[in-house]
Coordinates of C-alpha atoms in Angstrom, one line a residue:
M8 CA 12.6 -67.5 -48.7
L9 CA 9.8 -65.3 -47.7
P10 CA 6.6 -66.9 -45.7
P11 CA 3.5 -67.7 -48.0
V12 CA 1.2 -64.5 -48.1
P13 CA -2.0 -65.7 -46.5
P14 CA -5.3 -64.8 -48.5
P15 CA -7.6 -62.0 -48.4
G16 CA -9.2 -62.1 -44.9
V17 CA -7.1 -64.6 -43.1
M18 CA -5.2 -64.0 -39.9
P19 CA -1.4 -64.4 -40.3
P20 CA 0.3 -66.8 -37.8
P21 CA 0.9 -65.8 -34.2
G22 CA 4.3 -64.4 -34.0
V23 CA 4.4 -63.5 -38.0
M24 CA 4.6 -60.1 -39.4
P25 CA 1.7 -60.0 -42.6
P26 CA 3.3 -59.4 -45.8
P27 CA 2.6 -55.5 -47.3
G28 CA -0.5 -55.3 -49.0
A29 CA -2.3 -58.0 -47.1
V30 CA -6.0 -57.7 -46.5
P31 CA -7.1 -56.9 -42.9
P32 CA -10.1 -59.5 -41.7
P33 CA -13.5 -58.2 -41.2
G34 CA -13.9 -55.4 -38.3
V35 CA -9.5 -55.4 -38.1
P36 CA -9.0 -51.4 -38.5
Q37 CA -6.1 -50.1 -40.6
G38 CA -2.7 -50.4 -39.1
W39 CA -3.4 -53.9 -38.1
A40 CA 0.1 -55.1 -39.2
T41 CA 2.1 -52.8 -37.3
Q42 CA 4.4 -55.2 -35.7
P43 CA 4.5 -59.1 -35.2
G44 CA 1.9 -61.2 -33.2
A45 CA -0.4 -58.0 -33.2
F46 CA -3.3 -60.5 -32.8
P47 CA -3.8 -63.4 -31.3
P48 CA -4.2 -67.0 -33.1
M49 CA -7.4 -67.3 -35.1
G50 CA -10.3 -69.0 -33.4
T51 CA -9.5 -67.3 -30.3
G52 CA -12.5 -64.8 -29.8
T53 CA -9.9 -62.7 -27.8
V54 CA -9.4 -59.0 -28.6
P55 CA -5.9 -57.5 -28.5
P56 CA -4.9 -55.9 -25.4
R57 CA -3.9 -52.6 -27.3
M58 CA -7.5 -52.3 -28.7
R59 CA -8.9 -52.6 -25.4
P60 CA -10.5 -49.1 -23.8
P61 CA -8.9 -48.1 -20.9
A62 CA -10.0 -48.9 -17.6
P63 CA -11.9 -46.3 -15.5
P64 CA -9.5 -44.4 -12.7
R65 CA -10.2 -46.0 -9.1
R66 CA -11.4 -43.5 -6.8
E67 CA -9.6 -43.4 -3.3
P68 CA -12.2 -43.4 -1.0
Q69 CA -12.8 -39.9 0.9
V70 CA -11.3 -40.0 4.6
P71 CA -12.8 -37.7 7.0
W72 CA -10.6 -34.6 7.9
W73 CA -10.3 -36.2 11.7
Q74 CA -9.0 -39.5 10.7
R75 CA -6.3 -38.0 8.3
D76 CA -2.5 -38.5 8.8
G77 CA -1.1 -35.6 11.0
V78 CA -4.5 -33.5 11.9
I79 CA -5.4 -34.6 15.0
S80 CA -1.8 -34.6 16.3
R81 CA -0.7 -31.1 15.2
V82 CA -4.4 -29.9 16.8
L83 CA -3.3 -31.7 19.9
A84 CA 0.6 -30.5 20.4
V85 CA -0.7 -26.8 19.5
A86 CA -2.8 -27.3 22.5
G87 CA -0.3 -29.1 24.6
V88 CA 2.1 -26.2 23.8
A89 CA -0.5 -23.7 24.8
V90 CA -1.3 -25.5 28.1
T91 CA 2.4 -26.2 29.0
L92 CA 3.3 -22.7 28.6
I93 CA 0.4 -21.6 30.8
G94 CA 1.6 -23.8 33.6
V95 CA 5.0 -22.4 33.0
V96 CA 3.5 -18.9 33.7
M97 CA 1.5 -20.2 36.8
L98 CA 4.9 -21.3 38.0
L99 CA 6.7 -18.3 37.5
V100 CA 4.0 -15.6 38.5
L101 CA 0.8 -17.0 40.3
A102 CA 3.2 -19.3 42.5
A103 CA 4.7 -16.1 43.6
Q104 CA 1.8 -14.1 44.1
A105 CA 0.2 -17.1 46.4
G106 CA 3.7 -17.4 48.0
F107 CA 4.1 -20.7 47.1
F108 CA 8.2 -21.6 47.1
G109 CA 10.3 -19.2 46.9
P110 CA 11.9 -17.2 44.1
V111 CA 15.0 -19.3 43.3
P112 CA 12.8 -22.9 43.4
R113 CA 10.9 -21.2 41.0
V114 CA 13.2 -19.6 38.5
V115 CA 15.5 -23.3 38.8
A116 CA 12.4 -25.3 38.5
G117 CA 11.2 -23.5 35.5
A118 CA 14.7 -23.5 33.7
V119 CA 15.0 -27.3 34.3
F120 CA 11.6 -28.0 33.2
S121 CA 12.1 -25.9 29.9
A122 CA 15.7 -27.9 29.4
A123 CA 13.9 -31.2 29.8
L124 CA 11.3 -30.1 27.1
V125 CA 13.9 -29.3 24.6
G126 CA 16.1 -32.2 25.3
A127 CA 12.8 -34.4 25.0
G128 CA 11.9 -33.1 21.6
M129 CA 15.3 -33.5 20.3
R130 CA 15.3 -36.9 21.4
V131 CA 11.5 -37.4 20.0
F132 CA 11.9 -35.7 16.4
G133 CA 14.5 -38.2 15.8
K134 CA 12.1 -41.2 15.9
A135 CA 9.8 -42.7 13.2
G136 CA 6.4 -40.1 13.4
G137 CA 8.4 -38.0 16.0
R138 CA 8.4 -35.2 14.0
V139 CA 5.0 -33.3 15.3
G140 CA 6.0 -34.4 19.0
G141 CA 9.3 -33.3 18.6
I142 CA 8.6 -29.7 17.5
A143 CA 5.8 -29.1 20.2
L144 CA 8.1 -30.3 22.7
A145 CA 11.2 -28.3 22.0
A146 CA 8.9 -25.2 21.1
T147 CA 7.4 -25.0 24.6
G148 CA 11.0 -25.9 25.8
I149 CA 12.3 -22.9 24.3
A150 CA 9.2 -20.5 25.0
G151 CA 9.4 -21.8 28.7
A152 CA 12.8 -20.6 29.0
Y153 CA 12.3 -17.4 27.4
L154 CA 9.7 -16.7 29.7
D155 CA 11.9 -17.4 32.7
V156 CA 14.1 -15.0 31.2
V157 CA 11.6 -12.3 31.2
A158 CA 10.7 -13.1 34.9
V159 CA 14.1 -12.9 36.1
T160 CA 14.9 -9.6 34.8
A161 CA 11.5 -7.9 34.9
V162 CA 9.7 -9.5 38.2
Y163 CA 12.8 -10.5 40.2
H164 CA 15.1 -8.2 38.8
W165 CA 17.9 -10.3 39.3
L166 CA 19.4 -9.2 36.0
H167 CA 19.6 -5.7 34.6
P168 CA 17.5 -5.2 31.5
V169 CA 20.1 -4.9 29.1
V170 CA 22.0 -8.3 30.2
G171 CA 18.3 -9.9 30.5
L172 CA 17.3 -8.7 26.6
A173 CA 20.9 -10.0 26.2
V174 CA 20.0 -13.7 27.1
A175 CA 16.7 -13.2 25.8
L176 CA 18.1 -12.6 22.6
A177 CA 20.4 -15.9 23.0
V178 CA 17.8 -17.9 23.8
A179 CA 15.4 -16.8 21.1
A180 CA 17.8 -17.2 18.5
G181 CA 18.7 -20.5 19.7
G182 CA 15.3 -21.4 18.8
V183 CA 15.0 -20.1 15.9
G184 CA 18.5 -21.8 15.0
L185 CA 17.1 -25.1 16.2
A186 CA 14.1 -24.6 13.5
M187 CA 16.2 -23.8 10.7
Q188 CA 18.1 -27.0 11.5
W189 CA 14.7 -28.9 11.4
K190 CA 13.8 -27.0 8.3
S191 CA 10.5 -26.4 10.8
Q192 CA 8.6 -23.2 10.2
P193 CA 5.9 -24.3 12.7
L194 CA 8.6 -24.7 15.2
A195 CA 9.7 -20.9 14.9
V196 CA 6.4 -19.6 14.9
L197 CA 5.4 -21.6 18.1
V198 CA 8.4 -20.3 19.6
V199 CA 7.7 -16.8 18.9
L200 CA 4.1 -16.6 19.5
G201 CA 4.2 -18.9 22.6
A202 CA 6.7 -16.0 24.3
A203 CA 5.2 -13.1 22.8
M204 CA 1.5 -14.0 23.8
L205 CA 2.2 -15.1 27.2
A206 CA 5.1 -12.7 28.1
P207 CA 2.6 -10.0 28.9
F208 CA 1.4 -11.9 32.0
V209 CA 4.5 -12.4 33.3
T210 CA 5.0 -8.3 33.2
A211 CA 3.1 -5.6 31.6
E212 CA 6.2 -2.5 32.4
L213 CA 8.1 -1.2 29.6
V214 CA 10.9 -3.5 29.7
L215 CA 8.2 -5.9 27.8
L216 CA 8.5 -3.8 24.6
G217 CA 12.1 -4.7 24.8
F218 CA 11.7 -8.3 24.7
L219 CA 8.7 -8.7 21.5
I220 CA 11.8 -6.4 19.6
V221 CA 14.2 -9.0 20.9
L222 CA 11.6 -11.7 19.0
Q223 CA 11.3 -9.6 16.3
L224 CA 15.1 -9.2 15.9
A225 CA 15.8 -13.0 16.2
C226 CA 13.9 -13.7 13.7
V227 CA 15.5 -11.6 10.7
P228 CA 17.9 -13.8 10.4
V229 CA 16.0 -16.8 9.7
Q230 CA 14.3 -14.9 6.9
F231 CA 17.6 -15.0 4.9
G232 CA 17.7 -18.9 4.2
R233 CA 14.0 -19.4 4.4
D234 CA 10.9 -18.4 2.6
W235 CA 8.9 -18.8 5.7
P236 CA 5.7 -16.2 5.5
F237 CA 3.8 -16.8 8.8
L238 CA 7.3 -15.8 10.9
H239 CA 7.0 -12.2 9.2
V240 CA 3.8 -11.8 10.7
A241 CA 4.7 -13.5 13.8
R242 CA 7.5 -11.8 14.8
T243 CA 6.5 -8.1 13.8
V244 CA 2.5 -8.2 15.0
P245 CA 3.2 -8.5 19.0
A246 CA 5.9 -6.1 19.3
V247 CA 3.6 -3.6 16.9
L248 CA 0.6 -4.3 18.8
A249 CA 2.2 -3.9 22.5
T250 CA 3.5 -0.8 21.5
L251 CA 0.2 0.8 20.3
V252 CA -1.2 -0.4 23.4
G253 CA 1.0 1.3 25.2
I254 CA 0.8 4.6 23.0
A255 CA -2.6 4.7 23.6
I256 CA -2.5 4.3 27.5
A257 CA -0.3 6.9 27.0
L258 CA -2.4 9.4 25.2
I259 CA -5.3 8.7 27.8
E260 CA -3.5 9.3 30.9
T261 CA -1.3 11.8 32.2
L262 CA 2.1 9.9 32.2
D263 CA 5.6 11.2 33.0
H264 CA 7.8 12.7 30.0
S265 CA 10.2 9.6 30.5
R266 CA 7.7 6.8 29.4
E267 CA 6.8 8.6 26.2
L268 CA 10.8 8.8 25.4
W269 CA 10.8 4.9 25.6
L270 CA 7.8 4.5 23.6
L271 CA 9.6 6.5 21.0
V272 CA 12.7 4.6 21.6
A273 CA 10.6 1.2 21.4
S274 CA 8.7 2.5 18.0
I275 CA 12.1 3.5 16.6
A276 CA 13.3 0.4 16.7
I277 CA 10.5 -1.3 15.4
A278 CA 10.7 0.5 12.4
A279 CA 14.4 0.1 12.0
V280 CA 14.0 -3.7 12.4
G281 CA 11.0 -3.8 10.1
L282 CA 12.7 -1.8 7.2
V283 CA 16.4 -3.2 7.5
G284 CA 15.1 -6.6 7.7
T285 CA 12.6 -6.1 4.9
V286 CA 14.8 -4.8 2.5
L287 CA 17.5 -7.3 3.3
V288 CA 15.2 -10.4 2.6
V289 CA 13.4 -8.9 -0.6
R290 CA 17.1 -8.4 -2.2
R291 CA 17.0 -12.1 -2.4
R292 CA 13.5 -12.8 -2.8
A293 CA 12.0 -10.0 -4.7
G294 CA 8.4 -11.5 -4.7
D295 CA 8.3 -11.8 -0.7
V296 CA 5.3 -9.8 -0.4
T297 CA 4.5 -11.0 3.0
A298 CA 8.1 -9.3 4.2
T299 CA 6.5 -5.8 2.7
V300 CA 3.3 -6.5 4.5
A301 CA 5.2 -7.0 7.9
F302 CA 7.4 -3.7 7.1
A303 CA 4.2 -1.8 6.6
I304 CA 2.8 -3.0 9.7
S305 CA 6.3 -2.5 11.6
T306 CA 5.5 1.6 10.5
T307 CA 2.1 2.1 12.3
P308 CA 3.8 2.8 15.9
M309 CA 6.3 5.5 14.3
L310 CA 2.9 7.3 12.7
A311 CA 1.2 7.1 15.9
V312 CA 4.1 7.8 18.0
A313 CA 4.3 11.6 17.0
A314 CA 0.7 12.4 18.9
L315 CA 2.6 12.1 22.1
F316 CA 4.4 14.8 21.9
D317 CA 3.5 18.7 21.1
R318 CA 3.2 19.9 17.7
R319 CA 6.6 20.9 16.8
V320 CA 8.3 17.9 18.1
G321 CA 5.8 15.7 16.8
A322 CA 6.0 17.3 13.4
L323 CA 10.0 17.1 13.5
V324 CA 9.4 13.2 14.5
A325 CA 6.9 12.5 11.2
A326 CA 9.2 14.3 9.2
A327 CA 12.3 12.8 9.9
Y328 CA 10.5 9.6 9.3
A329 CA 9.1 10.7 6.2
V330 CA 12.1 11.6 4.7
V331 CA 13.6 7.8 5.4
L332 CA 10.5 6.4 3.9
L333 CA 10.5 8.4 1.0
S334 CA 14.1 7.8 0.2
V335 CA 13.7 4.2 -0.1
A336 CA 10.3 4.8 -2.2
A337 CA 12.5 7.1 -4.6
T338 CA 15.2 4.3 -5.3
V339 CA 13.0 2.6 -7.5
L340 CA 12.6 5.8 -9.7
M341 CA 16.2 6.1 -10.4
P342 CA 17.2 2.9 -12.9
K343 CA 21.0 3.3 -11.6
V344 CA 20.3 2.9 -8.0
R345 CA 17.4 0.8 -8.2
A346 CA 19.9 -1.3 -9.9
V347 CA 22.5 -1.5 -7.0
V348 CA 19.5 -1.4 -4.4
K349 CA 17.2 -4.2 -5.5
I350 CA 14.2 -2.9 -4.0
P351 CA 10.9 -4.4 -5.4
G352 CA 8.1 -2.2 -6.5
H353 CA 5.8 -3.2 -4.0
T354 CA 8.1 -2.6 -1.2
A355 CA 8.5 1.2 -2.8
V356 CA 4.9 1.4 -2.5
A357 CA 4.6 0.4 0.9
A358 CA 7.4 3.0 1.9
A359 CA 5.8 5.8 -0.4
V360 CA 2.2 5.5 1.6
A361 CA 3.5 5.2 4.9
G362 CA 6.2 8.2 4.1
A363 CA 2.9 10.3 2.7
F364 CA 0.9 9.7 5.7
A365 CA 4.3 10.7 8.0
L366 CA 4.7 13.8 5.2
L367 CA 0.9 14.8 6.0
E368 CA 1.6 14.7 9.8
A369 CA 4.0 16.9 9.7
C370 CA 2.5 19.2 7.1
V371 CA -0.6 19.1 10.1
G372 CA 1.9 19.7 12.8
V373 CA 3.4 22.6 11.6
T374 CA 1.0 24.8 9.7
S375 CA -2.4 26.1 11.1
A376 CA -5.7 26.1 9.4
Q377 CA -5.0 29.1 7.3
T378 CA -1.2 27.6 6.2
L379 CA -2.3 23.7 5.9
P380 CA -3.7 24.2 2.4
I381 CA -0.5 25.9 1.4
A382 CA 1.3 23.1 2.5
T383 CA -0.6 20.2 1.2
L384 CA -0.9 21.6 -2.2
L385 CA 3.0 22.3 -2.0
V386 CA 3.7 18.1 -1.4
A387 CA 1.0 17.9 -4.2
L388 CA 3.0 19.8 -6.5
G389 CA 5.8 17.9 -5.8
F390 CA 4.3 14.6 -6.1
L391 CA 2.7 15.6 -9.5
G392 CA 5.7 17.0 -11.0
V393 CA 7.6 13.6 -10.0
A394 CA 4.8 11.6 -11.3
G395 CA 4.6 13.7 -14.7
Q396 CA 8.6 13.7 -15.2
L397 CA 9.1 9.8 -14.3
R398 CA 5.7 8.4 -15.5
S399 CA 5.1 7.0 -11.8
G400 CA 1.0 6.3 -11.3
V401 CA 1.5 6.0 -7.4
A402 CA 3.3 9.3 -7.1
A403 CA 0.4 10.5 -9.2
G404 CA -1.9 8.8 -7.0
L405 CA -0.3 10.6 -3.7
G406 CA -0.3 13.6 -5.6
I407 CA -3.9 13.6 -6.4
A408 CA -4.5 12.4 -2.7
F409 CA -2.8 15.6 -1.1
A410 CA -4.3 17.7 -3.5
L411 CA -7.8 16.4 -2.7
I412 CA -6.7 17.3 1.0
G413 CA -5.3 20.4 0.7
G414 CA -8.3 21.7 -1.7
L415 CA -10.9 20.6 1.2
A416 CA -8.7 22.7 3.5
F417 CA -8.8 25.4 1.0
F418 CA -12.4 25.1 0.4
A419 CA -13.5 25.2 4.1
N420 CA -11.5 28.5 4.8
A421 CA -12.6 30.1 1.3
T422 CA -16.3 29.2 1.2
P423 CA -18.3 30.5 -1.2
E424 CA -20.6 32.3 1.1
R425 CA -17.4 34.2 2.3
L426 CA -16.4 35.0 -1.1
A427 CA -19.9 36.4 -2.0
S428 CA -20.0 38.4 1.4
Q429 CA -18.0 41.4 2.0
H430 CA -18.1 41.3 5.9
L431 CA -17.1 37.5 6.2
A432 CA -14.3 38.1 3.3
E433 CA -12.7 41.1 5.5
Q434 CA -13.0 38.6 8.4
H435 CA -11.8 35.2 7.6
L436 CA -9.7 35.9 4.2
T437 CA -6.4 36.8 4.5
I438 CA -3.0 36.6 2.4
S439 CA -2.8 33.0 3.2
T440 CA -5.7 32.1 1.2
A441 CA -4.4 34.5 -1.9
L442 CA -1.3 32.2 -1.5
A443 CA -3.4 28.4 -1.2
A444 CA -5.2 30.0 -4.1
V445 CA -2.1 30.4 -6.5
T446 CA -0.9 27.0 -5.4
G447 CA -3.7 25.5 -6.2
M448 CA -3.2 26.7 -9.8
A449 CA 0.1 25.6 -9.8
V450 CA -1.4 22.1 -8.8
V451 CA -4.2 22.2 -11.3
A452 CA -2.1 23.1 -14.2
A453 CA 0.8 20.4 -13.0
G454 CA -2.3 17.6 -12.4
V455 CA -3.6 18.1 -16.3
W456 CA 0.1 17.6 -17.7
T457 CA 0.6 14.7 -15.1
I458 CA -2.8 12.9 -16.1
R459 CA -2.4 13.6 -19.9
R460 CA 1.3 12.1 -20.0
L461 CA -0.2 9.2 -17.7
A462 CA -3.4 8.5 -19.2
G463 CA -2.4 9.3 -23.0
T464 CA -5.8 11.0 -23.4
S465 CA -6.5 11.5 -27.1
R466 CA -6.5 14.8 -28.1
G467 CA -10.3 16.3 -28.4
G468 CA -11.4 13.3 -27.0
A469 CA -14.2 13.2 -24.4
E470 CA -11.5 12.1 -21.6
E471 CA -9.8 15.4 -22.3
S472 CA -12.8 17.4 -22.5
I473 CA -14.1 16.5 -19.2
L474 CA -10.2 16.9 -17.8
W475 CA -10.3 20.5 -19.0
I476 CA -13.9 21.6 -18.2
A477 CA -12.9 20.0 -14.3
A478 CA -9.5 22.6 -14.7
S479 CA -11.4 25.4 -15.9
G480 CA -13.7 25.2 -13.1
A481 CA -11.3 24.6 -10.0
A482 CA -9.2 27.6 -11.7
L483 CA -12.0 29.7 -12.1
Y484 CA -12.9 29.3 -8.2
L485 CA -9.2 29.8 -7.4
V486 CA -8.5 32.9 -8.9
T487 CA -12.0 34.7 -7.8
A488 CA -10.8 33.4 -4.5
A489 CA -7.0 35.0 -4.9
I490 CA -8.2 38.4 -5.9
V491 CA -11.1 38.8 -4.0
A492 CA -8.6 37.7 -0.7
V493 CA -6.2 40.3 -1.4
S494 CA -8.8 42.8 -2.2
A495 CA -9.9 42.2 1.2
T496 CA -7.0 42.5 2.8
T497 CA -5.9 45.7 1.6
G498 CA -8.2 47.5 4.2
A499 CA -9.5 50.0 1.3
A500 CA -13.7 50.8 1.7
D501 CA -14.4 49.4 -1.5
G502 CA -11.6 46.8 -2.0
F503 CA -14.2 44.0 -1.6
V504 CA -15.9 45.5 -4.8
I505 CA -12.8 46.2 -6.5
G506 CA -11.8 42.7 -6.5
H507 CA -14.9 41.1 -7.7
S508 CA -15.1 43.7 -10.4
I509 CA -11.2 42.4 -11.5
A510 CA -12.2 38.5 -11.1
T511 CA -15.2 39.5 -13.8
I512 CA -12.6 41.0 -16.1
V513 CA -10.4 38.0 -15.6
W514 CA -12.6 35.2 -16.3
M515 CA -13.6 37.1 -19.2
A516 CA -10.0 37.6 -20.5
A517 CA -9.2 34.0 -19.6
A518 CA -12.2 32.8 -21.8
T519 CA -11.3 35.2 -24.6
A520 CA -7.7 33.9 -24.6
A521 CA -9.1 30.3 -25.1
L522 CA -11.6 31.0 -27.6
L523 CA -9.0 32.8 -29.9
Y524 CA -6.3 30.0 -29.0
G525 CA -8.8 27.9 -30.5
L526 CA -9.7 29.8 -33.5
R527 CA -5.8 30.1 -34.3
N528 CA -5.7 25.8 -34.5
L529 CA -8.8 25.9 -36.3
S530 CA -7.6 25.0 -39.2
R531 CA -4.4 23.3 -37.9
S532 CA -5.8 20.6 -35.5
A533 CA -9.7 20.5 -35.3
A534 CA -9.2 18.2 -32.1
I535 CA -7.0 21.2 -30.1
A536 CA -9.5 23.7 -31.5
K537 CA -12.8 21.7 -30.1
V538 CA -11.7 21.5 -26.7
A539 CA -9.8 25.6 -26.6
L540 CA -13.6 26.4 -28.1
G541 CA -15.4 24.4 -25.6
S542 CA -13.3 26.0 -22.6
G543 CA -13.7 29.4 -24.0
L544 CA -17.5 29.1 -24.2
L545 CA -17.6 27.3 -20.8
V546 CA -15.8 30.1 -19.0
T547 CA -17.8 33.0 -21.3
T548 CA -20.9 31.7 -20.2
A549 CA -19.5 31.6 -16.5
A550 CA -18.1 35.4 -16.7
L551 CA -21.5 36.2 -17.9
A552 CA -23.5 34.6 -15.4
K553 CA -21.5 36.2 -12.5
L554 CA -21.8 39.6 -14.4
F555 CA -25.4 39.8 -14.2
L556 CA -26.3 37.6 -11.6
F557 CA -23.8 39.0 -8.9
D558 CA -21.8 41.8 -9.9
L559 CA -25.0 43.9 -11.3
A560 CA -26.6 43.5 -7.6
T561 CA -23.0 44.0 -5.3
L562 CA -21.1 46.6 -7.8
D563 CA -21.9 50.1 -8.1
G564 CA -20.7 53.3 -9.5
L565 CA -17.8 53.4 -11.9
I566 CA -16.7 49.7 -10.7
R567 CA -19.9 48.3 -12.3
V568 CA -19.8 50.5 -15.3
A569 CA -15.8 49.3 -15.8
A570 CA -16.4 45.8 -15.5
F571 CA -19.6 45.7 -18.2
L572 CA -17.5 47.7 -20.5
V573 CA -14.8 45.6 -20.5
V574 CA -16.5 42.7 -20.7
G575 CA -18.2 43.7 -23.8
I576 CA -15.7 44.6 -25.7
L577 CA -13.9 41.4 -25.0
L578 CA -17.4 39.9 -26.1
L579 CA -17.1 42.0 -29.5
L580 CA -13.3 41.1 -30.1
T581 CA -14.2 37.6 -29.4
G582 CA -17.4 37.5 -31.6
T583 CA -15.6 39.2 -34.5
R584 CA -12.7 37.2 -34.4
Y585 CA -14.7 34.0 -34.4
A586 CA -16.9 34.9 -37.5
R587 CA -14.3 36.1 -39.2
A588 CA -12.2 32.5 -38.3
F589 CA -15.3 30.8 -39.7
A590 CA -15.7 32.2 -42.8
E591 CA -12.1 32.0 -43.8
A592 CA -12.7 28.3 -43.2
G593 CA -15.7 28.1 -45.4
A594 CA -13.7 30.0 -48.0
R595 CA -10.8 27.5 -47.9
E596 CA -12.8 24.4 -48.0
P597 CA -14.1 24.3 -51.8
E598 CA -10.3 24.4 -52.3
G599 CA -9.2 21.7 -50.6
T600 CA -12.2 19.8 -52.3
T601 CA -10.9 20.9 -56.0
D602 CA -7.4 20.0 -55.6

């Protein structure tokens, strides 16, 4: 039998489900009868727990940074590592300078002390709260052992450098292996930085570069299994800085040829370890940007070491390095190769930029002031061609950069003053100037094509108009320079004058071609016609300005007459065609409207 239905406005007994249609008491919301026992017995005056507002979250009291767990302990641990390692250096070097103890006691004491620190660190690490102390003790001991090997090899010469580097590699590998076992990036970083920063105080000989490169090499396997970004920088920067300092000293001082070769070997080793290590790492973790940054840093010694040699040898070194770097960068442009190599875009960009710098060094090394524009503009032409074909923004940026460098070098040689003066033109302008101008015109054409493919400028839009105006101005200057340079190098008495006359006629011929092309497309594409007509009128204005402001005062005799006659005939032809084209367009317009 069902329980009796309570009258309206009366609460059901505790634990009883109200029947359907029951009216809730006043002040109780709808849905009060969702489950048995939703409300307390009558007369208690309490609010159901489900209807109570949630209590505000309790705020934890702010703890000062110096009281937080691990902060002070880490600071003290790092300070202890630094001070202890300084003591090890004093034991190995300063004690020898002061005559305290003998070489053997100093070396043995350093080795025993380092081993004891490593043992103590391993013992402390396994206890509660001993992670920080264990890492600090082990890092100090391993770095101290590394410095002991450096002293034995470079200060006391008890070990051959090859053997000493092998022992140092074993010590460093043991340290980073322990860091991997403990899953501790701080241990690996402390070992590398401790040994790298204090090794120069033990020895400043060239063998120091070998020990720093060993540290860079020993940490590469760690990066395969661990994403430790700080270790990338810690293992790369010390070797790079030491090599750059050595190169700077060699540039200032007059050193023997063997030292330059050793600096070259060190630069090659740093670059090779940086490139191979980074490629192997980013193949596993494509998003490891820090590895790419370390690779970019490792390229700087190779870019600087070329300055130690004469221009030909330096250019050969830079060119070889450019080939390697640009080959790495080119892998992302070929889909099949990219799928095999798996080099991410950020690594390819870093390789492309570094390779471009090396290529610029090679261009400067093998050219003179006259031929440098040709070399750089040819490189720009290659980059722009690749960019337009493969739609690569990076290649386009490098091409534009080389185009600007080549353009500035060309402008420094073929200045407006030299183009306007017969004496200066015959003295400074050569066939190389003409070849550079022709190459520059090809670069302008390639640049317009590439920018239109990449940017997708609208036909007849403001962007395309600006692009064509800039290209027309650059082309006019290059054409003039090429014609004047060729004319000035002929040795003829009127060569300079004839060259300017031909340049004016070429300007007007180009303007006429642009205007006729625009008129031909007047009924087909108004956007194309607008750009072509605008460019043609601009060049026409420039040709007339040159004719009256320069040629009239410079040219004489039949040459001046020929220039005026040809330009006048072209103007008449263009004007006649211009009027007829617009008359035909006006005649067709009503027919189009009646349809």
